[in-house]
Short mmCIF file of C-alpha atoms in Angstrom, two decimals:
data_model
loop_
_atom_site.label_atom_id
_atom_site.label_comp_id
_atom_site.label_asym_id
_atom_site.label_seq_id
_atom_site.Cartn_x
_atom_site.Cartn_y
_atom_site.Cartn_z
CA GLY A 93 -0.14 0.30 -0.23
CA ASN A 94 0.73 3.82 -0.18
CA SER A 95 3.08 5.43 2.63
CA VAL A 96 4.98 7.93 3.29
CA THR A 97 7.40 8.94 6.19
CA GLN A 98 8.92 12.28 7.01
CA MET A 99 11.84 13.12 8.98
CA GLU A 100 10.76 12.97 12.61
CA GLY A 101 10.60 15.97 15.17
CA PRO A 102 10.37 18.70 16.86
CA VAL A 103 12.14 19.74 14.78
CA THR A 104 13.71 24.54 16.36
CA LEU A 105 15.68 27.01 14.04
CA SER A 106 15.91 30.81 15.28
CA GLU A 107 14.60 33.00 12.16
CA GLU A 108 16.19 33.41 9.37
CA ALA A 109 17.37 29.82 9.17
CA PHE A 110 16.74 27.24 6.36
CA LEU A 111 14.45 25.13 7.24
CA THR A 112 14.26 21.25 5.01
CA ILE A 113 12.06 18.79 6.25
CA ASN A 114 12.08 15.64 4.96
CA CYS A 115 9.47 13.14 3.26
CA THR A 116 9.31 9.82 1.52
CA TYR A 117 6.91 8.65 0.30
CA THR A 118 5.98 4.35 -1.03
CA ALA A 119 3.20 4.40 -4.04
CA THR A 120 2.01 2.02 -6.95
CA GLY A 121 2.24 4.56 -10.35
CA TYR A 122 2.16 7.87 -10.68
CA PRO A 123 0.99 9.82 -7.34
CA SER A 124 0.53 13.85 -6.66
CA LEU A 125 2.19 15.23 -3.65
CA PHE A 126 1.05 17.15 -1.32
CA TRP A 127 2.78 19.21 1.60
CA TYR A 128 -0.29 19.86 4.36
CA VAL A 129 0.20 23.05 7.43
CA GLN A 130 -1.78 23.45 10.50
CA TYR A 131 -1.37 26.69 12.38
CA PRO A 132 -1.58 26.48 15.67
CA GLY A 133 -5.49 26.59 16.53
CA GLU A 134 -6.22 26.39 13.43
CA GLY A 135 -7.22 23.21 9.85
CA LEU A 136 -4.79 21.76 7.88
CA GLN A 137 -4.78 23.81 4.80
CA LEU A 138 -2.79 22.76 1.46
CA LEU A 139 0.84 24.52 1.21
CA LEU A 140 2.09 23.39 -1.47
CA LYS A 141 1.92 20.40 -4.68
CA ALA A 142 3.56 18.59 -7.32
CA THR A 143 1.40 16.61 -9.89
CA LYS A 144 4.36 15.15 -12.08
CA ALA A 145 8.17 14.48 -11.37
CA ASP A 146 10.42 16.64 -11.40
CA ASP A 147 8.13 19.61 -11.14
CA LYS A 148 8.72 22.31 -8.50
CA GLY A 149 5.29 23.16 -5.77
CA SER A 150 6.25 26.53 -4.19
CA ASN A 151 4.18 29.39 -1.98
CA LYS A 152 5.19 31.08 0.77
CA GLY A 153 8.53 31.43 0.27
CA PHE A 154 8.01 27.24 0.88
CA GLU A 155 9.74 24.93 -2.52
CA ALA A 156 10.04 20.78 -3.04
CA THR A 157 10.35 19.21 -6.07
CA TYR A 158 9.59 15.41 -7.03
CA ARG A 159 11.54 13.63 -6.76
CA LYS A 160 10.98 11.07 -8.80
CA GLU A 161 14.26 8.92 -8.14
CA THR A 162 14.52 8.42 -4.52
CA THR A 163 10.92 9.09 -4.04
CA SER A 164 11.10 11.69 -2.47
CA PHE A 165 9.26 15.36 -1.69
CA HIS A 166 11.10 17.19 0.49
CA LEU A 167 10.22 21.07 1.69
CA GLU A 168 12.83 23.83 2.15
CA LYS A 169 12.94 27.37 3.01
CA GLY A 170 15.11 29.25 3.15
CA SER A 171 14.62 31.29 5.55
CA VAL A 172 11.72 30.70 8.03
CA GLN A 173 9.52 33.22 10.14
CA VAL A 174 8.51 33.18 13.67
CA SER A 175 5.03 32.91 11.66
CA ASP A 176 5.42 29.70 10.00
CA SER A 177 5.66 27.60 13.58
CA ALA A 178 3.11 25.44 12.39
CA VAL A 179 2.89 21.69 12.50
CA TYR A 180 3.76 20.27 8.02
CA PHE A 181 1.93 17.17 7.00
CA CYS A 182 3.50 15.45 4.09
CA ALA A 183 0.97 13.79 1.20
CA LEU A 184 0.29 11.59 -0.96
CA SER A 185 -3.05 10.60 -3.42
CA GLU A 186 -3.07 7.43 -6.16
CA THR A 187 -3.62 9.20 -9.83
CA ASN A 188 -7.19 9.79 -10.38
CA ALA A 189 -8.69 8.52 -7.12
CA GLY A 190 -8.05 11.68 -4.87
CA LYS A 191 -7.22 9.95 -2.11
CA SER A 192 -4.38 11.28 0.44
CA THR A 193 -1.72 9.36 2.04
CA PHE A 194 -0.81 11.82 5.09
CA GLY A 195 3.04 11.31 6.49
CA ASP A 196 2.60 12.24 10.82
CA GLY A 197 3.53 15.28 10.95
CA THR A 198 6.64 17.51 11.30
CA THR A 199 6.57 20.17 14.37
CA LEU A 200 7.76 23.64 13.73
CA THR A 201 9.21 26.29 15.80
CA VAL A 202 11.07 28.68 15.09
CA LYS A 203 12.58 31.15 18.07
CA PRO A 204 12.96 35.41 17.48
CA GLU B 16 -15.90 31.25 -0.13
CA ALA B 17 -17.87 29.33 3.31
CA GLY B 18 -15.53 26.86 3.89
CA VAL B 19 -16.25 22.89 5.46
CA ALA B 20 -18.61 23.27 8.51
CA GLN B 21 -18.30 21.10 10.75
CA SER B 22 -19.84 19.81 14.56
CA PRO B 23 -19.11 19.61 17.70
CA ARG B 24 -16.43 21.32 17.79
CA TYR B 25 -15.77 19.20 20.96
CA LYS B 26 -16.90 15.93 22.06
CA ILE B 27 -16.82 13.69 25.34
CA ILE B 28 -18.60 10.74 26.00
CA GLU B 29 -17.83 6.88 27.90
CA LYS B 30 -17.10 4.17 26.48
CA ARG B 31 -19.64 2.06 24.42
CA GLN B 32 -21.92 5.19 23.91
CA SER B 33 -22.44 6.56 20.89
CA VAL B 34 -21.78 9.59 19.00
CA ALA B 35 -22.62 11.70 15.82
CA PHE B 36 -20.46 13.78 13.95
CA TRP B 37 -21.96 16.55 11.24
CA CYS B 38 -20.24 18.13 8.20
CA ASN B 39 -21.13 20.93 5.24
CA PRO B 40 -18.76 20.38 2.76
CA ILE B 41 -18.15 23.63 0.19
CA SER B 42 -20.92 24.03 -1.72
CA GLY B 43 -20.03 22.40 -5.52
CA HIS B 44 -17.53 19.89 -4.15
CA ALA B 45 -18.15 16.44 -4.84
CA THR B 46 -16.00 14.72 -3.59
CA LEU B 47 -15.66 14.38 0.62
CA TYR B 48 -14.22 12.49 2.94
CA TRP B 49 -13.89 11.46 6.96
CA TYR B 50 -10.36 11.44 8.74
CA GLN B 51 -9.71 10.43 12.39
CA GLN B 52 -6.27 12.15 13.41
CA ILE B 53 -4.90 10.46 16.30
CA LEU B 54 -2.37 12.95 18.16
CA GLY B 55 0.94 12.75 17.43
CA GLN B 56 -0.03 10.82 13.72
CA GLY B 57 -1.24 11.97 10.74
CA PRO B 58 -4.58 11.44 8.94
CA LYS B 59 -5.84 8.32 7.97
CA LEU B 60 -8.85 7.64 5.67
CA LEU B 61 -11.53 6.30 6.64
CA ILE B 62 -14.12 7.09 4.04
CA GLN B 63 -14.91 8.75 0.87
CA PHE B 64 -17.66 10.13 -0.99
CA GLN B 65 -18.03 10.74 -4.52
CA ASN B 66 -21.51 12.69 -4.85
CA ASN B 67 -23.82 10.49 -2.32
CA GLY B 68 -21.56 6.94 -3.44
CA VAL B 69 -19.29 5.43 -1.85
CA VAL B 70 -15.83 5.64 -3.14
CA ASP B 71 -13.32 3.25 -0.36
CA ASP B 72 -14.45 2.24 2.79
CA SER B 73 -12.32 0.13 3.76
CA GLN B 74 -10.62 1.44 6.02
CA LEU B 75 -13.87 1.97 8.05
CA PRO B 76 -14.74 -0.23 10.81
CA LYS B 77 -17.56 -1.42 9.74
CA ASP B 78 -18.44 -3.26 12.96
CA ARG B 79 -19.08 0.58 14.82
CA PHE B 80 -18.57 3.16 12.22
CA SER B 81 -21.63 4.31 9.85
CA ALA B 82 -21.77 8.18 7.58
CA GLU B 83 -23.91 8.89 5.09
CA ARG B 84 -23.68 11.36 2.97
CA LEU B 85 -27.26 12.94 2.21
CA LYS B 86 -28.20 13.87 -1.48
CA GLY B 87 -24.67 14.34 -1.86
CA VAL B 88 -24.11 17.56 0.73
CA ASP B 89 -23.89 17.19 3.99
CA SER B 90 -22.61 13.66 6.10
CA THR B 91 -22.96 12.91 8.38
CA LEU B 92 -20.61 10.01 10.75
CA LYS B 93 -22.01 8.02 13.61
CA ILE B 94 -19.76 6.03 15.94
CA GLN B 95 -22.05 3.10 17.71
CA PRO B 96 -20.34 1.94 20.41
CA ALA B 97 -17.47 3.74 21.59
CA LYS B 98 -14.79 1.94 22.66
CA LEU B 99 -11.59 3.90 23.78
CA GLU B 100 -9.33 3.87 20.77
CA ASP B 101 -11.26 6.30 18.75
CA SER B 102 -10.20 8.92 21.29
CA ALA B 103 -9.53 11.40 17.99
CA VAL B 104 -10.36 14.27 16.07
CA TYR B 105 -12.49 13.39 13.32
CA LEU B 106 -11.24 15.85 10.13
CA CYS B 107 -14.04 16.25 7.17
CA ALA B 108 -12.26 17.46 3.71
CA SER B 109 -13.15 18.15 0.68
CA SER B 110 -12.64 18.47 -2.86
CA LEU B 111 -13.98 19.54 -6.67
CA GLY B 112 -12.83 15.92 -7.61
CA THR B 113 -9.96 13.56 -7.67
CA THR B 114 -8.75 14.75 -10.81
CA ALA B 115 -5.43 16.25 -10.74
CA GLU B 116 -6.34 19.93 -11.68
CA ASN B 117 -9.59 19.82 -8.93
CA GLU B 118 -8.24 17.26 -6.30
CA LYS B 119 -6.92 19.86 -3.69
CA LEU B 120 -7.85 19.53 -0.42
CA PHE B 121 -10.17 22.15 1.34
CA PHE B 122 -10.08 20.20 5.38
CA GLY B 123 -12.75 21.62 8.10
CA SER B 124 -11.66 22.60 12.13
CA GLY B 125 -12.47 19.06 13.51
CA THR B 126 -14.24 16.81 15.84
CA GLN B 127 -11.85 16.63 19.00
CA LEU B 128 -14.05 13.16 20.98
CA SER B 129 -12.72 12.31 23.99
CA VAL B 130 -13.98 8.31 24.35
CA LEU B 131 -13.56 7.44 28.69
#
């Protein structure tokens, strides 16, 4: 079956530090890949997505590249802010099936 | 645009009692999902509806969980009887469809269930 593995957290960084959150997946076929974010007190929301190999998703300064050869979709940001403190979930969905499989989330805390 | 609405926000019950959760998806969204999120874990799919039909309920514990989507809009998820291990946040999500252009999930705020 499909699965998503995220780097274990929590992750604590100082403001303006570089962020990488690792995500690898196992899937049949060619899934779409996502990063969702949950800010404190809010619901899950889509951060970025990529639908095919070598695609790069980007939003709010975050980026992730769909790497089929390494089955990875690592999340990066060059300079984090306190407002980026949240829980980040990597997910995949099967082609044209819609249903998503999620990783267990990585908690990011950014200190001023 | 109104988001996905869920109620109640919190629910505390004793084991063996029953409980129901309600979800109103974004207008026009054909696909509706119920996820269970246990503390410290990612959301796990329980059931997927396309309009008012079930697409996937393979992970739904059917001896105690049931769900329906009335007229392809609102949905209810019921647990009867509840067990201690059902304590979790129950998330409802909707999407326009299931193709690559339409598969973005919109989540509600969830219902936090505590079974004592």
